[in-house]
C-alpha positions as a LaTeX table, in Angstrom:
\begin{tabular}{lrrr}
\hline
Residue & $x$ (\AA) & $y$ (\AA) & $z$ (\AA) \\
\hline
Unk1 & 180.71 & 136.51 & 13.41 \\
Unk2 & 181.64 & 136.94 & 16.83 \\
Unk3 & 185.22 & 136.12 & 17.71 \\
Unk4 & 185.31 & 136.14 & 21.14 \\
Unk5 & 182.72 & 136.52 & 24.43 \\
Unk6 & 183.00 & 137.98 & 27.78 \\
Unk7 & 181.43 & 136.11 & 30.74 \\
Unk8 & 181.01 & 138.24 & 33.90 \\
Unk9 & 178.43 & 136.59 & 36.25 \\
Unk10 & 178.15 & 137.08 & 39.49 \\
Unk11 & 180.50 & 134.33 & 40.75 \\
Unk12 & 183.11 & 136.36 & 38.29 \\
Unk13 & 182.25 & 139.96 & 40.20 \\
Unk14 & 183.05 & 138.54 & 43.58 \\
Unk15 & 186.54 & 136.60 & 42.26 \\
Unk16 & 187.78 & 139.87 & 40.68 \\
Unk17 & 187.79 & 137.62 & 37.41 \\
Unk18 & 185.72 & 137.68 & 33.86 \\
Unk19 & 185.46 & 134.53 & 31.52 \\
Unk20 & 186.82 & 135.22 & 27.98 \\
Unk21 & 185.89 & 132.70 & 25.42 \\
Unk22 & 186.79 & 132.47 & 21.62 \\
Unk23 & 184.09 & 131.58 & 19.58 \\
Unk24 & 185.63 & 129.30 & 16.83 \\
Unk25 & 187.62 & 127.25 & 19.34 \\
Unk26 & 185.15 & 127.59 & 22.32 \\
Unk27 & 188.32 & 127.68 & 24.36 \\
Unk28 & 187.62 & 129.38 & 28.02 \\
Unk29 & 190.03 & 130.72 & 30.09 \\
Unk30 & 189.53 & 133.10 & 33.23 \\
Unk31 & 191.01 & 136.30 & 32.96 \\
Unk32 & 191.62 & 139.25 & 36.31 \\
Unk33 & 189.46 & 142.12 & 35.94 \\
Unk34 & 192.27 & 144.59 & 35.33 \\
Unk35 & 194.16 & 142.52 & 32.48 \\
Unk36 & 190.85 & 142.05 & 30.35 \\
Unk37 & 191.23 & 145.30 & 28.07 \\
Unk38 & 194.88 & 144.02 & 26.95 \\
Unk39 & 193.54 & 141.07 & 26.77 \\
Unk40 & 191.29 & 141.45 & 24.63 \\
Unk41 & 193.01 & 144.03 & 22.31 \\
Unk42 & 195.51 & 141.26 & 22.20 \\
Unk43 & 192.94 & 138.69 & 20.43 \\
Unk44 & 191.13 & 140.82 & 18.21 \\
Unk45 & 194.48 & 141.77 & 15.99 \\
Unk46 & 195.14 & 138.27 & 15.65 \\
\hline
\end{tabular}
C-alpha cells in the first residue's frame, strides 16, 4: 500500500506549505514547499 500522502490544497499553495501524511500512523505534519523532496526521500528508505 501507500506509505505516505501529499496534501497540497489551496490553503497549502498560498502558506508556501504541503501536508505530508503517513498512511499506517495517519500522523500529519506540515512540511515548506522547498524541504518536501528530502522529505520525502527521507521516509520512503525507512
Amino acid at each position: 500500500g501507500t506509505q505516505i500522502s501529499l496534501i497540497l490544497g489551496q490553503k497549502e499553495v498560498m502558506d508556501g506549505n504541503i501536508i505530508l501524511r503517513e498512511m499506517s500512523s495517519g500522523v500529519q505534519e506540515i512540511i515548506p514547499l522547498e524541504k518536501i523532496l528530502n522529505e520525502v526521500k527521507k521516509r520512503l528508505k525507512k
